[in-house]
C-alpha positions as semicolon CSV with decimal commas, in nm:
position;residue;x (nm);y (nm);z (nm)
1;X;-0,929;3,514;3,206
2;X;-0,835;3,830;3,322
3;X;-1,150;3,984;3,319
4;X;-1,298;3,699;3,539
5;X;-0,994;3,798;3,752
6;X;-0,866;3,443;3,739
7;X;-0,457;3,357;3,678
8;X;-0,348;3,078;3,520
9;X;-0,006;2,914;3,583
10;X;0,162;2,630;3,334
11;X;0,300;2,415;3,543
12;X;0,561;2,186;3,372
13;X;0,685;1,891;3,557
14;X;1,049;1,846;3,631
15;X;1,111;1,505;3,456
16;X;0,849;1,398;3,177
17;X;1,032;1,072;3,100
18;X;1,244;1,138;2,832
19;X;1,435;0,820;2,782
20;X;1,695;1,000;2,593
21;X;1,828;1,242;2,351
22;X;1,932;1,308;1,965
23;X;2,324;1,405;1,945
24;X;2,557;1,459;1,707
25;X;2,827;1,204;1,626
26;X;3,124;1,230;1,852
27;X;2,914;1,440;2,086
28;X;2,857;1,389;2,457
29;X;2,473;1,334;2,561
30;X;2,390;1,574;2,834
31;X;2,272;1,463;3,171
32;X;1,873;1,386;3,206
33;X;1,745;1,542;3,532
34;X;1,577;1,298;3,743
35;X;1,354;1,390;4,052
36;X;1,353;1,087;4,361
37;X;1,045;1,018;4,471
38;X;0,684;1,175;4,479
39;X;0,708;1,573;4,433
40;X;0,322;1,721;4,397
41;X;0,305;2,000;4,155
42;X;0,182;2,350;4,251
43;X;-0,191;2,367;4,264
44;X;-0,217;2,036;4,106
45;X;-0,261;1,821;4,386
46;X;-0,566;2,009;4,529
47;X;-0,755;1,913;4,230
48;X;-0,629;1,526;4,220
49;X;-0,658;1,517;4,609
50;X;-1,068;1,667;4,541
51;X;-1,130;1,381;4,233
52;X;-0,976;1,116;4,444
53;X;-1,241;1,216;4,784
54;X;-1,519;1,258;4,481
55;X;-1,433;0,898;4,359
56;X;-1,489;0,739;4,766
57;X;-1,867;0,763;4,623
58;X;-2,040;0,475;4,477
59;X;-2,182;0,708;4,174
60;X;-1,933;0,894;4,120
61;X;-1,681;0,626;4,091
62;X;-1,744;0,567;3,750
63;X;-1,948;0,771;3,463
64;X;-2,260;0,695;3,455
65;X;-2,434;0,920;3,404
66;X;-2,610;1,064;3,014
67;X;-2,729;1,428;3,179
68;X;-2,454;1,643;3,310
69;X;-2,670;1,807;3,530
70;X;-2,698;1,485;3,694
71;X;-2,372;1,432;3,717
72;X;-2,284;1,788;3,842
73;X;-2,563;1,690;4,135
74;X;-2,407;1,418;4,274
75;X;-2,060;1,596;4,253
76;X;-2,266;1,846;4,465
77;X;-2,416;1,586;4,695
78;X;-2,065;1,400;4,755
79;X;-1,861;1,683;4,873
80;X;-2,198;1,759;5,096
81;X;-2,113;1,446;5,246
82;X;-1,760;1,539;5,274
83;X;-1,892;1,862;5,451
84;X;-2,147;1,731;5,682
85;X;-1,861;1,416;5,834
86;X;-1,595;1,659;5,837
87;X;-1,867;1,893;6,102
88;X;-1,967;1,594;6,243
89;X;-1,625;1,503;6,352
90;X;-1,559;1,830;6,471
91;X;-1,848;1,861;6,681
């Protein structure tokens, strides 16, 4: 990855809803972190906020598709669309 000069980052989330924990007998069980409420993860909204504007169109709501290259067109042709609203609202 570094030659395509691209960084990765693992992200790990804060509480992965462990219900509990092995102890030993007579031990105390630790305290479970707990996050309130919705808390996007670095980097990993962008790419759930760019599916969920992908799945607003009718073909690309589900897989259809057999050819990938089909598929990758209409991924092309929705965010278009995206584009062209987006300039048309601004204008």
């Amino acid at each position: 990855a570094s030659s395509l000069g691209l960084e990765l980052e693992v992200v790990a989330r804060p509480y992965a809803g462990v219900r509990g924990v092995w102890v030993r007998e007579g031990e105390e069980a630790p305290e479970l972190p707990r996050e309130r409420g919705f808390k996007p993860l670095p980097k990993r909204w962008v790419v759930e906020r760019t599916f969920a504007w992908l799945g607003r169109n009718r073909r690309l709501a589900k897989d259809y598709e057999a050819n990938p290259g089909v598929s990758e067109a209409w991924v092309y042709l929705g965010m278009l669309r995206l584009l062209v609203k987006r300039l048309a609202r601004a204008a």
